[in-house]
């Protein structure tokens, strides 16, 4: 009982010390700033007046997703993107497996692996990774639209339509919209 009383008396000081430590760490501060910037970009994307504006915002979001603030993670992501760019899917998959093991909360690691599985035709693995992406970042229009395309190819139009509608709620000017005429054209802002 005494231990609990003692712990309760020092717990507020420990929490304060932890908060100060996290705030003083530039990586955590950068991550918080990145999250705030991404949130702002998503708000702008949702109301983009035209496709060109949406694509410019889209590019900024992808930059944040693929270049994280953590310098070690950013370096590893560069290796992955380099391997992908060179057509080395097997090498990129090996790098991503390790990256995901070390950074399981990094949505873009899962998304990059989902993309490689998609290009290899392994829709089951890709869809599973898309689910991981969306558990971490529900606004990930790339994972939503990618999964919609796979569902479409698998003959699961209702699931594809659901994912594409969710993707378009985030990014109203996705090119994949044309595959779903029942969703109509994006409305421009007045």
Backbone as a chain_set.jsonl record, in Angstrom:
{"seq": "XXXXXXXXXXXXXXXXXXXXXXXXXXXXXXXXXXXXXXXXXXXXXXXXXXXXXXXXXXXXXXXXXXXXXXXXXXXXXXXXXXXXXXXXXXXXXXXXXXXXXXXXXXXXXXXXXXXXXXXXXXXXXXXXXXXXXXXXXXXXXXXXXXXXXXXXXXXXXXXXXXXXXXXXXXXXXXXXXXXXXXXXXXXXXX", "coords": {"N": [[0.819, -1.19, 0.0], [1.936, 1.228, 0.791], [3.744, 1.622, -1.218], [2.116, 2.153, -3.406], [0.981, 4.576, -2.579], [3.263, 6.163, -2.473], [4.076, 6.012, -5.168], [1.865, 7.258, -6.366], [2.292, 9.814, -5.433], [4.582, 10.665, -6.747], [4.013, 10.371, -9.391], [2.766, 12.58, -10.89], [5.032, 14.28, -11.166], [6.74, 12.66, -12.645], [5.296, 12.395, -15.027], [5.302, 15.071, -15.88], [8.066, 15.429, -16.282], [8.493, 13.568, -18.341], [6.89, 14.683, -20.352], [8.236, 17.123, -20.774], [10.683, 16.123, -21.659], [9.936, 14.841, -24.066], [8.995, 17.053, -25.491], [11.321, 18.475, -25.774], [12.775, 16.959, -27.505], [13.819, 17.073, -30.745], [12.891, 15.441, -32.865], [10.367, 14.49, -32.057], [9.066, 16.944, -31.808], [9.225, 17.813, -34.46], [7.673, 15.82, -35.665], [5.169, 16.382, -34.564], [4.721, 18.915, -35.646], [4.701, 18.202, -38.342], [2.398, 16.556, -38.398], [0.451, 18.482, -37.843], [0.741, 20.122, -40.096], [0.049, 18.319, -42.134], [-2.608, 17.795, -41.426], [-3.691, 20.306, -41.96], [-3.255, 20.444, -44.728], [-4.909, 18.337, -45.585], [-7.388, 19.407, -44.935], [-7.457, 21.537, -46.735], [-7.338, 20.109, -49.137], [-9.765, 18.735, -49.205], [-11.541, 20.741, -49.918], [-10.637, 21.711, -52.298], [-10.646, 23.763, -55.171], [-10.293, 22.945, -57.801], [-8.873, 20.496, -60.081], [-6.112, 20.919, -60.558], [-5.247, 22.417, -58.336], [-5.85, 20.579, -56.33], [-4.086, 18.496, -57.044], [-1.62, 19.693, -56.533], [-1.72, 20.003, -53.765], [-2.013, 17.336, -53.048], [0.516, 16.358, -53.839], [2.125, 17.605, -51.935], [1.228, 16.356, -49.599], [2.012, 13.701, -50.118], [4.762, 14.096, -50.058], [5.217, 14.65, -47.342], [4.377, 12.164, -46.328], [6.266, 10.38, -47.411], [8.722, 11.303, -46.608], [9.615, 11.22, -43.695], [10.03, 12.886, -40.462], [11.836, 11.714, -38.704], [15.189, 11.089, -38.936], [16.496, 8.629, -39.359], [14.461, 6.864, -40.116], [13.647, 8.259, -42.391], [15.911, 7.977, -44.027], [15.879, 5.216, -44.431], [13.499, 5.005, -45.791], [14.169, 6.353, -48.134], [15.951, 4.486, -49.214], [14.163, 2.397, -49.761], [12.481, 3.618, -51.684], [14.352, 4.11, -53.657], [15.103, 1.486, -54.36], [12.621, 0.599, -55.343], [12.346, 2.387, -57.485], [14.344, 1.469, -59.121], [13.281, -0.815, -59.987], [13.53, -3.03, -58.395], [11.75, -5.014, -56.897], [11.827, -7.199, -55.12], [14.004, -6.553, -53.474], [13.073, -4.129, -52.413], [10.85, -5.079, -51.02], [12.11, -6.651, -49.031], [13.473, -4.615, -47.624], [11.254, -3.131, -46.782], [9.887, -4.99, -45.18], [11.626, -5.137, -42.986], [11.626, -2.441, -42.216], [8.918, -2.052, -41.488], [8.769, -3.822, -39.353], [10.392, -2.49, -37.53], [9.191, 0.028, -37.393], [6.243, -0.051, -36.849], [4.056, 1.671, -36.717], [4.197, 3.427, -38.776], [2.538, 4.537, -41.323], [3.076, 4.87, -44.086], [5.061, 3.036, -44.676], [3.697, 0.59, -44.614], [1.929, 1.184, -46.711], [3.626, 1.461, -48.936], [4.569, -1.154, -49.132], [2.147, -2.428, -49.649], [1.648, -1.382, -52.16], [3.711, -2.512, -53.688], [3.063, -5.254, -53.443], [0.638, -5.113, -54.815], [1.508, -4.482, -57.444], [2.787, -6.837, -57.979], [0.702, -8.506, -58.211], [-0.353, -9.73, -55.977], [-2.977, -9.511, -54.502], [-4.299, -10.182, -52.13], [-2.351, -9.93, -50.057], [-1.74, -7.246, -50.459], [-4.199, -5.952, -49.949], [-4.472, -6.61, -47.245], [-2.304, -5.161, -46.194], [-3.155, -2.583, -46.881], [-5.291, -2.325, -45.139], [-3.896, -2.103, -42.732], [-2.579, 0.336, -43.179], [-4.788, 2.084, -43.264], [-5.801, 1.789, -40.724], [-3.964, 3.195, -39.295], [-3.767, 5.684, -40.636], [-6.563, 6.917, -41.525], [-7.302, 8.653, -43.566], [-5.824, 8.108, -45.787], [-5.72, 8.431, -48.94], [-4.459, 7.152, -51.036], [-4.198, 4.456, -50.23], [-6.9, 3.855, -49.895], [-7.969, 4.288, -52.519], [-6.353, 2.551, -53.949], [-7.024, 0.069, -52.822], [-9.672, 0.051, -53.612], [-9.37, -0.211, -56.393], [-8.294, -2.795, -56.502], [-10.409, -4.314, -55.412], [-12.274, -3.825, -57.405], [-11.078, -5.122, -59.586], [-11.247, -7.674, -58.612], [-13.87, -8.2, -58.88], [-15.573, -7.216, -56.948], [-17.502, -5.014, -56.739], [-19.196, -3.481, -55.025], [-17.702, -3.216, -52.653], [-15.516, -1.917, -53.749], [-16.689, 0.467, -54.605], [-17.466, 1.561, -52.152], [-14.94, 2.059, -50.92], [-13.86, 3.824, -52.818], [-15.628, 5.963, -52.648], [-15.071, 6.792, -50.05], [-12.4, 7.558, -50.402], [-12.717, 9.671, -52.203], [-14.07, 11.461, -50.623], [-12.051, 12.477, -49.163], [-10.175, 13.286, -51.07], [-11.279, 14.866, -53.618], [-10.636, 14.908, -56.349], [-9.454, 12.63, -57.437], [-7.995, 10.619, -59.969], [-8.969, 8.066, -60.366], [-11.641, 8.208, -60.066], [-13.041, 8.245, -62.468], [-13.541, 5.616, -63.079], [-15.749, 5.012, -61.727], [-18.537, 5.933, -62.511], [-20.988, 6.276, -61.301], [-20.507, 7.765, -59.076], [-20.379, 10.351, -59.837], [-19.269, 13.648, -60.885], [-16.621, 15.7, -59.495], [-17.539, 18.306, -57.28], [-17.08, 21.714, -57.73], [-15.769, 24.397, -55.784], [-17.57, 27.307, -54.844]], "CA": [[0.0, 0.0, 0.0], [2.826, 2.389, 0.835], [4.353, 1.791, -2.536], [1.114, 2.809, -4.244], [0.874, 5.966, -2.145], [4.495, 6.833, -2.913], [3.996, 6.116, -6.623], [0.871, 8.282, -6.675], [2.82, 11.146, -5.125], [5.624, 11.064, -7.708], [3.513, 10.214, -10.757], [2.66, 13.849, -11.62], [6.364, 14.781, -11.524], [7.252, 11.816, -13.726], [4.591, 12.769, -16.258], [5.82, 16.366, -16.297], [9.418, 15.217, -16.802], [8.356, 12.891, -19.636], [6.365, 15.674, -21.292], [9.321, 18.047, -21.102], [11.666, 15.381, -22.447], [9.404, 14.654, -25.408], [8.934, 18.36, -26.149], [12.683, 18.919, -26.063], [13.339, 16.109, -28.547], [13.429, 17.68, -32.021], [12.147, 14.512, -33.735], [8.965, 14.529, -31.643], [8.551, 18.263, -32.16], [9.048, 17.809, -35.916], [6.534, 14.964, -35.987], [3.946, 17.12, -34.218], [4.57, 19.964, -36.662], [4.304, 17.524, -39.581], [0.992, 16.157, -38.27], [-0.361, 19.701, -37.967], [0.793, 20.546, -41.505], [-0.733, 17.354, -42.917], [-4.016, 18.058, -41.13], [-4.063, 21.519, -42.688], [-3.315, 20.087, -46.15], [-6.121, 17.548, -45.819], [-8.525, 20.342, -44.905], [-7.427, 22.261, -48.014], [-7.622, 19.163, -50.216], [-11.197, 18.433, -49.184], [-12.309, 21.826, -50.537], [-9.887, 22.223, -53.454], [-11.59, 24.24, -56.185], [-10.083, 22.326, -59.11], [-7.936, 19.373, -60.102], [-4.721, 21.385, -60.454], [-5.007, 22.764, -56.934], [-5.864, 19.315, -55.583], [-2.86, 17.749, -57.327], [-0.519, 20.366, -55.836], [-1.854, 19.644, -52.348], [-1.733, 15.897, -53.052], [1.973, 16.192, -53.907], [2.682, 18.001, -50.639], [0.908, 15.293, -48.634], [2.9, 12.57, -50.403], [6.1, 14.452, -49.587], [5.239, 14.405, -45.893], [4.276, 10.736, -46.068], [7.453, 9.614, -47.824], [9.945, 11.87, -46.004], [9.309, 11.47, -42.285], [10.955, 13.729, -39.695], [12.881, 10.877, -38.102], [16.21, 10.961, -39.975], [16.806, 7.219, -39.641], [13.335, 6.364, -40.904], [13.695, 8.934, -43.701], [16.972, 7.318, -44.8], [15.415, 3.889, -44.823], [12.471, 5.195, -46.816], [14.879, 6.67, -49.386], [16.449, 3.211, -49.743], [13.003, 1.686, -50.312], [12.055, 4.293, -52.916], [15.405, 3.875, -54.651], [14.95, 0.101, -54.833], [11.408, 0.577, -56.183], [12.639, 3.124, -58.711], [15.227, 0.651, -59.951], [12.553, -2.022, -60.372], [13.928, -4.13, -57.51], [10.626, -5.27, -56.003], [12.242, -8.117, -54.052], [14.836, -5.779, -52.557], [12.203, -3.174, -51.715], [10.051, -5.844, -50.053], [12.989, -6.98, -47.888], [13.666, -3.377, -46.862], [9.986, -2.759, -46.153], [9.608, -5.928, -44.084], [12.431, -4.691, -41.838], [11.147, -1.12, -41.816], [7.637, -2.236, -40.808], [9.055, -4.449, -38.056], [10.975, -1.466, -36.656], [8.295, 1.194, -37.33], [4.913, -0.572, -37.197], [3.052, 2.738, -36.752], [4.487, 4.295, -39.922], [1.549, 4.134, -42.33], [3.591, 4.823, -45.456], [5.782, 1.776, -44.851], [2.678, -0.389, -44.998], [1.382, 1.542, -48.02], [4.607, 1.135, -49.973], [4.561, -2.608, -49.313], [0.878, -2.751, -50.32], [1.807, -1.02, -53.573], [4.55, -3.531, -54.332], [2.248, -6.46, -53.566], [-0.328, -4.858, -55.892], [2.185, -4.603, -58.742], [3.126, -8.246, -58.159], [-0.545, -9.255, -58.367], [-0.73, -10.375, -54.726], [-4.015, -8.625, -53.978], [-4.614, -10.538, -50.74], [-1.356, -9.287, -49.197], [-1.872, -5.809, -50.627], [-5.401, -5.526, -49.233], [-4.155, -6.706, -45.814], [-1.463, -4.014, -45.848], [-4.003, -1.378, -46.959], [-6.043, -2.259, -43.885], [-2.962, -1.579, -41.726], [-2.405, 1.76, -43.487], [-5.997, 2.817, -42.921], [-5.932, 1.783, -39.262], [-3.048, 4.232, -38.804], [-4.125, 6.958, -41.286], [-7.816, 6.656, -42.247], [-7.459, 9.565, -44.708], [-4.831, 7.761, -46.816], [-6.463, 8.272, -50.196], [-3.746, 6.189, -51.874], [-4.591, 3.112, -49.807], [-8.326, 3.688, -50.188], [-8.194, 4.138, -53.96], [-5.674, 1.321, -54.368], [-7.851, -1.075, -52.434], [-10.853, 0.093, -54.481], [-8.991, -0.786, -57.688], [-8.168, -4.248, -56.361], [-11.757, -4.865, -55.284], [-12.881, -3.743, -58.73], [-10.493, -6.204, -60.396], [-11.692, -8.95, -58.048], [-15.304, -8.316, -59.1], [-16.278, -6.821, -55.728], [-17.796, -3.607, -57.035], [-19.772, -2.783, -53.861], [-16.572, -2.848, -51.779], [-14.725, -0.928, -54.484], [-17.443, 1.715, -54.574], [-17.387, 2.075, -50.779], [-13.601, 2.615, -50.722], [-13.653, 4.988, -53.673], [-16.399, 7.066, -52.069], [-14.298, 7.273, -48.896], [-11.217, 8.247, -50.936], [-13.151, 10.932, -52.803], [-14.448, 12.376, -49.541], [-10.786, 13.079, -48.729], [-9.518, 13.859, -52.254], [-12.365, 14.825, -54.609], [-10.184, 14.941, -57.74], [-8.67, 11.446, -57.797], [-8.208, 10.16, -61.342], [-9.705, 6.794, -60.358], [-13.082, 8.534, -60.043], [-13.637, 7.957, -63.782], [-13.936, 4.207, -63.109], [-16.971, 4.899, -60.934], [-19.405, 7.018, -62.99], [-22.118, 6.475, -60.389], [-20.117, 8.719, -58.039], [-20.5, 11.687, -60.396], [-18.091, 14.507, -61.031], [-16.385, 16.506, -58.295], [-18.163, 19.625, -57.248], [-16.115, 22.778, -57.496], [-16.18, 25.359, -54.757], [-18.053, 28.587, -55.375]], "C": [[0.865, 1.257, 0.0], [3.449, 2.678, -0.515], [3.38, 2.518, -3.457], [0.964, 4.282, -3.873], [2.088, 6.751, -2.621], [4.47, 7.039, -4.431], [3.009, 7.203, -7.031], [1.408, 9.683, -6.41], [3.875, 11.595, -6.129], [5.15, 10.989, -9.154], [3.351, 11.551, -11.487], [4.015, 14.416, -12.03], [6.975, 13.963, -12.655], [6.589, 12.173, -15.052], [5.077, 14.112, -16.781], [7.209, 16.213, -16.915], [9.366, 14.56, -18.176], [7.858, 13.857, -20.699], [7.458, 16.635, -21.733], [10.385, 17.374, -21.96], [11.194, 15.209, -23.882], [9.361, 15.974, -26.172], [10.317, 18.847, -26.54], [13.326, 18.116, -27.189], [12.889, 16.641, -29.904], [12.645, 16.745, -32.936], [10.669, 14.54, -33.364], [8.335, 15.865, -31.987], [8.297, 18.344, -33.659], [7.841, 16.965, -36.318], [5.22, 15.67, -35.681], [3.685, 18.217, -35.247], [4.127, 19.356, -37.993], [2.837, 17.117, -39.532], [0.072, 17.369, -38.437], [-0.404, 20.175, -39.419], [-0.039, 19.613, -42.385], [-2.229, 17.572, -42.675], [-4.516, 19.276, -41.91], [-4.196, 21.224, -44.193], [-4.559, 19.26, -46.467], [-7.358, 18.438, -45.817], [-8.607, 21.121, -46.219], [-7.814, 21.346, -49.175], [-9.118, 18.896, -50.33], [-12.025, 19.49, -49.915], [-11.586, 22.447, -51.736], [-10.86, 22.61, -54.564], [-11.459, 23.567, -57.552], [-9.006, 21.254, -59.007], [-6.485, 19.822, -59.934], [-4.366, 21.745, -59.018], [-4.932, 21.5, -56.088], [-4.571, 18.531, -55.802], [-1.659, 18.377, -56.635], [-0.542, 20.032, -54.344], [-1.521, 18.171, -52.152], [-0.222, 15.657, -53.021], [2.63, 16.567, -52.574], [2.422, 16.933, -49.578], [1.826, 14.102, -48.848], [4.325, 12.863, -49.941], [6.209, 14.22, -48.086], [5.224, 12.905, -45.594], [5.575, 10.002, -46.356], [8.768, 10.16, -47.267], [9.669, 12.222, -44.547], [10.4, 12.285, -41.588], [12.099, 12.944, -39.072], [13.947, 10.62, -39.156], [16.568, 9.513, -40.321], [15.704, 6.611, -40.504], [13.341, 6.981, -42.301], [14.755, 8.292, -44.597], [16.55, 5.951, -45.289], [14.334, 3.983, -45.894], [13.107, 5.546, -48.16], [15.418, 5.392, -50.029], [15.321, 2.422, -50.411], [12.611, 2.296, -51.654], [13.085, 4.14, -54.026], [15.28, 2.471, -55.227], [13.723, -0.015, -55.736], [11.674, 1.241, -57.52], [13.521, 2.353, -59.664], [14.547, -0.648, -60.389], [12.888, -3.232, -59.529], [12.843, -4.381, -56.474], [11.033, -6.166, -54.841], [13.088, -7.377, -53.012], [14.015, -4.795, -51.751], [11.346, -3.893, -50.681], [10.878, -6.223, -48.824], [13.189, -5.755, -47.002], [12.387, -2.991, -46.116], [9.61, -3.702, -45.018], [10.365, -5.505, -42.826], [11.936, -3.35, -41.314], [9.848, -1.244, -41.014], [7.837, -2.89, -39.442], [9.57, -3.411, -37.062], [10.058, -0.273, -36.423], [6.868, 0.767, -37.686], [3.82, 0.489, -37.265], [3.275, 3.725, -37.889], [3.624, 3.831, -41.094], [2.154, 3.972, -43.717], [4.455, 3.593, -45.711], [4.825, 0.677, -45.309], [2.138, -0.103, -46.398], [2.355, 1.2, -49.147], [4.639, -0.372, -50.218], [3.276, -3.048, -49.993], [0.983, -2.48, -51.812], [2.651, -2.059, -54.308], [3.768, -4.83, -54.497], [1.219, -6.307, -54.703], [0.329, -5.06, -57.255], [2.583, -6.045, -59.036], [1.876, -9.119, -58.321], [-0.992, -9.985, -57.115], [-1.738, -9.476, -54.011], [-4.338, -8.924, -52.516], [-3.639, -9.851, -49.775], [-1.476, -7.766, -49.275], [-3.076, -5.271, -49.854], [-5.157, -5.574, -47.724], [-3.289, -5.524, -45.371], [-2.236, -2.7, -45.933], [-4.819, -1.218, -45.678], [-5.164, -1.717, -42.76], [-2.768, -0.076, -41.921], [-3.591, 2.544, -42.95], [-6.299, 2.787, -41.426], [-5.082, 2.895, -38.65], [-3.454, 5.606, -39.338], [-5.374, 6.746, -42.136], [-8.03, 7.545, -43.465], [-6.523, 9.21, -45.863], [-5.552, 7.418, -48.113], [-5.77, 7.3, -51.144], [-4.128, 4.758, -51.529], [-6.06, 2.854, -50.117], [-8.568, 3.461, -51.676], [-7.508, 2.887, -54.494], [-6.488, 0.083, -54.035], [-9.12, -1.12, -53.282], [-10.541, -0.525, -55.841], [-8.859, -2.305, -57.613], [-9.535, -4.899, -56.234], [-12.467, -4.862, -56.635], [-12.385, -4.89, -59.606], [-10.92, -7.582, -59.9], [-13.203, -9.152, -58.209], [-16.141, -7.968, -57.879], [-16.614, -5.325, -55.816], [-18.358, -2.848, -55.832], [-18.667, -2.341, -52.899], [-15.709, -1.778, -52.439], [-15.392, 0.439, -54.419], [-17.37, 2.366, -53.194], [-16.028, 2.731, -50.538], [-13.364, 3.849, -51.581], [-14.44, 6.189, -53.155], [-15.662, 7.653, -50.865], [-13.066, 8.045, -49.356], [-11.596, 9.614, -51.493], [-13.634, 11.94, -51.764], [-13.216, 13.114, -49.013], [-10.16, 13.869, -49.873], [-10.507, 13.803, -53.418], [-11.92, 14.768, -56.07], [-9.29, 13.756, -58.111], [-9.011, 10.999, -59.213], [-9.047, 8.889, -61.411], [-11.213, 6.998, -60.347], [-13.753, 8.11, -61.351], [-14.088, 6.502, -63.914], [-15.256, 3.966, -62.385], [-17.935, 6.023, -61.325], [-20.584, 7.282, -62.057], [-21.787, 7.452, -59.255], [-20.152, 10.163, -58.547], [-19.181, 12.419, -60.472], [-17.863, 15.306, -59.749], [-17.061, 17.858, -58.4], [-17.084, 20.646, -56.978], [-16.678, 23.744, -56.479], [-16.593, 26.661, -55.423], [-17.503, 29.713, -54.523]], "O": [[0.569, 2.227, -0.698], [3.651, 3.831, -0.896], [3.784, 3.406, -4.208], [0.834, 5.136, -4.75], [1.957, 7.872, -3.114], [4.806, 8.119, -4.918], [3.287, 7.984, -7.941], [1.021, 10.635, -7.088], [4.044, 12.795, -6.34], [5.824, 11.496, -10.051], [3.776, 11.644, -12.638], [4.144, 14.975, -13.119], [7.65, 14.512, -13.526], [7.258, 12.244, -16.084], [5.248, 14.282, -17.988], [7.493, 16.804, -17.956], [10.109, 14.948, -19.077], [8.353, 13.849, -21.827], [7.594, 16.929, -22.92], [10.924, 17.987, -22.881], [11.969, 15.41, -24.818], [9.658, 16.01, -27.366], [10.468, 19.557, -27.534], [14.322, 18.552, -27.767], [11.691, 16.658, -30.187], [11.811, 17.211, -33.713], [9.81, 14.607, -34.243], [7.182, 15.911, -32.416], [7.276, 18.88, -34.089], [7.077, 17.347, -37.205], [4.264, 15.569, -36.451], [2.545, 18.418, -35.668], [3.284, 19.921, -38.69], [2.108, 17.306, -40.506], [-0.964, 17.283, -39.097], [-1.455, 20.581, -39.915], [-0.75, 20.071, -43.28], [-3.023, 17.537, -43.615], [-5.623, 19.271, -42.449], [-5.129, 21.694, -44.844], [-5.192, 19.462, -47.503], [-8.273, 18.235, -46.617], [-9.696, 21.338, -46.75], [-8.531, 21.759, -50.085], [-9.664, 18.84, -51.432], [-13.082, 19.183, -50.466], [-11.887, 23.571, -52.137], [-11.794, 21.865, -54.86], [-12.384, 23.607, -58.363], [-8.324, 21.123, -57.99], [-5.714, 19.165, -59.235], [-3.283, 21.402, -58.544], [-4.056, 21.366, -55.234], [-4.02, 17.966, -54.858], [-0.763, 17.658, -56.193], [0.505, 19.805, -53.739], [-0.828, 17.804, -51.203], [0.256, 14.829, -52.245], [3.582, 15.915, -52.143], [3.292, 16.64, -48.758], [2.362, 13.547, -47.889], [5.02, 11.958, -49.479], [7.194, 13.652, -47.615], [5.955, 12.429, -44.726], [5.946, 9.091, -45.617], [9.817, 9.539, -47.44], [9.509, 13.394, -44.208], [11.536, 12.364, -42.058], [13.207, 13.46, -38.932], [13.656, 9.996, -40.176], [16.907, 9.218, -41.467], [15.977, 5.932, -41.494], [13.069, 6.293, -43.285], [14.523, 8.087, -45.788], [16.831, 5.572, -46.426], [14.263, 3.144, -46.792], [12.643, 5.093, -49.206], [15.35, 5.232, -51.248], [15.501, 1.853, -51.487], [12.432, 1.581, -52.64], [12.73, 4.052, -55.202], [15.344, 2.287, -56.442], [13.784, -0.661, -56.782], [11.279, 0.728, -58.566], [13.459, 2.554, -60.877], [15.151, -1.476, -61.072], [12.561, -4.356, -59.91], [12.992, -4.008, -55.311], [10.631, -5.926, -53.702], [12.9, -7.561, -51.81], [14.227, -4.637, -50.548], [11.138, -3.377, -49.583], [10.393, -6.124, -47.697], [13.086, -5.842, -45.778], [12.437, -2.574, -44.959], [9.073, -3.262, -44.001], [9.807, -5.514, -41.729], [11.838, -3.15, -40.103], [9.702, -0.606, -39.972], [7.147, -2.546, -38.483], [9.219, -3.453, -35.883], [10.131, 0.371, -35.376], [6.342, 1.182, -38.719], [2.754, 0.229, -37.821], [2.605, 4.755, -37.952], [3.946, 2.853, -41.769], [1.794, 3.049, -44.447], [4.569, 3.151, -46.855], [5.102, -0.062, -46.254], [1.915, -1.025, -47.182], [1.942, 0.703, -50.195], [4.726, -0.82, -51.361], [3.303, -3.95, -50.831], [0.475, -3.247, -52.63], [2.328, -2.438, -55.434], [3.801, -5.443, -55.564], [0.965, -7.25, -55.452], [-0.23, -5.732, -58.122], [2.705, -6.436, -60.197], [1.982, -10.325, -58.542], [-1.923, -10.787, -57.176], [-1.406, -8.779, -53.052], [-4.621, -8.006, -51.746], [-4.064, -9.257, -48.784], [-1.327, -7.079, -48.265], [-2.975, -4.245, -49.18], [-5.59, -4.677, -47.001], [-3.51, -4.953, -44.303], [-1.996, -1.794, -45.135], [-5.013, -0.103, -45.194], [-5.639, -0.951, -41.922], [-2.788, 0.692, -40.959], [-3.419, 3.55, -42.262], [-6.985, 3.674, -40.918], [-5.436, 3.464, -37.618], [-3.483, 6.581, -38.587], [-5.273, 6.433, -43.322], [-8.859, 7.226, -44.316], [-6.447, 9.963, -46.834], [-5.94, 6.274, -48.349], [-6.433, 6.681, -51.977], [-4.357, 3.939, -52.42], [-6.423, 1.761, -50.551], [-9.294, 2.541, -52.052], [-8.029, 2.233, -55.398], [-6.626, -0.83, -54.85], [-9.594, -2.2, -53.634], [-11.351, -1.276, -56.383], [-9.256, -3.017, -58.535], [-9.801, -5.919, -56.871], [-13.185, -5.808, -56.961], [-13.173, -5.548, -60.285], [-10.952, -8.542, -60.669], [-13.754, -10.147, -57.738], [-17.297, -8.38, -57.783], [-16.083, -4.501, -55.072], [-18.024, -1.679, -55.64], [-18.695, -1.22, -52.391], [-15.231, -0.853, -51.781], [-14.726, 1.451, -54.201], [-17.228, 3.584, -53.085], [-15.966, 3.84, -50.008], [-12.741, 4.811, -51.132], [-13.955, 7.318, -53.221], [-15.634, 8.87, -50.685], [-12.721, 9.071, -48.77], [-10.885, 10.597, -51.283], [-13.605, 13.146, -52.01], [-13.318, 14.222, -48.487], [-9.674, 14.983, -49.676], [-10.567, 12.8, -54.128], [-12.761, 14.594, -56.952], [-8.456, 13.872, -59.008], [-10.177, 11.002, -59.608], [-9.752, 8.657, -62.393], [-11.972, 6.06, -60.593], [-14.902, 7.667, -61.344], [-14.922, 6.186, -64.763], [-15.809, 2.867, -62.421], [-18.13, 6.963, -60.555], [-21.118, 8.391, -62.028], [-22.687, 7.914, -58.553], [-19.974, 11.097, -57.765], [-18.121, 11.873, -60.163], [-18.806, 15.56, -59.0], [-17.138, 18.462, -59.47], [-16.258, 20.457, -56.085], [-17.891, 23.89, -56.33], [-16.029, 27.06, -56.441], [-17.783, 30.882, -54.789]]}, "num_chains": 1, "name": "protein.A"}
